[in-house]
């Protein structure tokens, strides 16, 4: 694939959390960016205004604004947002 299709991270907004709030200001977990994609290890860093930075353990192909990102702790959905 073309290197420009791969990214090392993304910013997501419009976050919603299953537990009502994130587990911490920064935390490691897994994420999915596309339906049926295997879980990808990520680090989540909260930002102001219901946004977060998602840093990928390995570069991800074609992570596109408008897609959802959903984060998990083992098999439990923590929440998610929309890629900005």
Short mmCIF file of C-alpha atoms in Angstrom, two decimals:
data_model
loop_
_atom_site.label_atom_id
_atom_site.label_comp_id
_atom_site.label_asym_id
_atom_site.label_seq_id
_atom_site.Cartn_x
_atom_site.Cartn_y
_atom_site.Cartn_z
CA UNK A 1 0.00 0.00 0.00
CA UNK A 2 0.98 3.60 -0.49
CA UNK A 3 2.64 5.03 2.65
CA UNK A 4 0.34 8.07 2.67
CA UNK A 5 -2.63 5.76 3.22
CA UNK A 6 -1.16 4.74 6.58
CA UNK A 7 -1.33 6.87 9.70
CA UNK A 8 0.20 6.67 13.18
CA UNK A 9 -2.78 8.15 14.98
CA UNK A 10 -6.00 10.10 14.71
CA UNK A 11 -8.12 12.55 16.63
CA UNK A 12 -11.71 11.62 17.45
CA UNK A 13 -14.57 13.78 18.66
CA UNK A 14 -18.13 13.45 19.87
CA UNK A 15 -16.98 10.85 22.36
CA UNK A 16 -19.44 8.76 24.30
CA UNK A 17 -18.49 6.40 27.11
CA UNK A 18 -20.47 3.32 28.14
CA UNK A 19 -19.63 3.92 31.83
CA UNK A 20 -20.48 7.64 31.58
CA UNK A 21 -16.83 8.69 31.42
CA UNK A 22 -13.42 7.46 30.28
CA UNK A 23 -11.40 5.13 32.53
CA UNK A 24 -8.50 7.63 32.83
CA UNK A 25 -7.03 10.74 31.19
CA UNK A 26 -4.66 8.40 29.31
CA UNK A 27 -5.05 4.68 28.92
CA UNK A 28 -4.06 1.74 26.75
CA UNK A 29 -6.72 -0.41 25.16
CA UNK A 30 -7.68 -1.81 21.79
CA UNK A 31 -9.70 -0.16 19.04
CA UNK A 32 -11.60 -0.97 15.90
CA UNK A 33 -11.86 1.47 12.98
CA UNK A 34 -13.77 -0.71 10.56
CA UNK A 35 -16.41 -3.35 10.96
CA UNK A 36 -14.93 -6.82 11.51
CA UNK A 37 -11.40 -5.45 11.73
CA UNK A 38 -9.20 -7.23 14.29
CA UNK A 39 -8.68 -5.25 17.49
CA UNK A 40 -5.68 -2.92 17.24
CA UNK A 41 -3.61 -1.92 20.29
CA UNK A 42 -3.85 1.84 20.92
CA UNK A 43 -3.13 4.53 23.50
CA UNK A 44 -5.91 7.04 24.14
CA UNK A 45 -5.13 10.55 25.40
CA UNK A 46 -8.09 12.73 26.32
CA UNK A 47 -8.26 16.27 24.93
CA UNK A 48 -10.60 19.15 25.78
CA UNK A 49 -14.06 19.45 24.21
CA UNK A 50 -15.03 15.75 24.13
CA UNK A 51 -12.10 14.84 21.92
CA UNK A 52 -9.21 12.38 22.21
CA UNK A 53 -6.02 11.47 20.42
CA UNK A 54 -5.72 7.79 19.48
CA UNK A 55 -2.13 6.63 18.94
CA UNK A 56 -1.83 3.36 17.07
CA UNK A 57 0.49 0.57 18.17
CA UNK A 58 1.19 0.01 14.48
CA UNK A 59 0.34 2.26 11.55
CA UNK A 60 -3.20 1.80 10.27
CA UNK A 61 -4.32 1.93 6.67
CA UNK A 62 -6.93 4.38 5.44
CA UNK A 63 -8.26 5.73 8.72
CA UNK A 64 -10.74 8.27 7.36
CA UNK A 65 -12.51 11.30 8.86
CA UNK A 66 -16.14 10.48 9.56
CA UNK A 67 -15.40 6.84 10.42
CA UNK A 68 -16.16 5.63 13.92
CA UNK A 69 -13.49 4.51 16.33
CA UNK A 70 -14.64 2.16 19.09
CA UNK A 71 -12.36 1.32 22.03
CA UNK A 72 -12.38 -1.87 24.08
CA UNK A 73 -10.83 -3.21 27.27
CA UNK A 74 -10.50 -6.93 26.51
CA UNK A 75 -13.97 -7.68 25.11
CA UNK A 76 -15.79 -4.86 26.89
CA UNK A 77 -16.74 -1.79 24.84
CA UNK A 78 -15.56 1.37 26.64
CA UNK A 79 -16.98 3.83 24.16
CA UNK A 80 -16.10 5.61 20.96
CA UNK A 81 -16.28 8.65 18.76
CA UNK A 82 -16.01 9.92 15.22
CA UNK A 83 -12.63 10.42 13.53
CA UNK A 84 -12.07 14.13 12.82
#
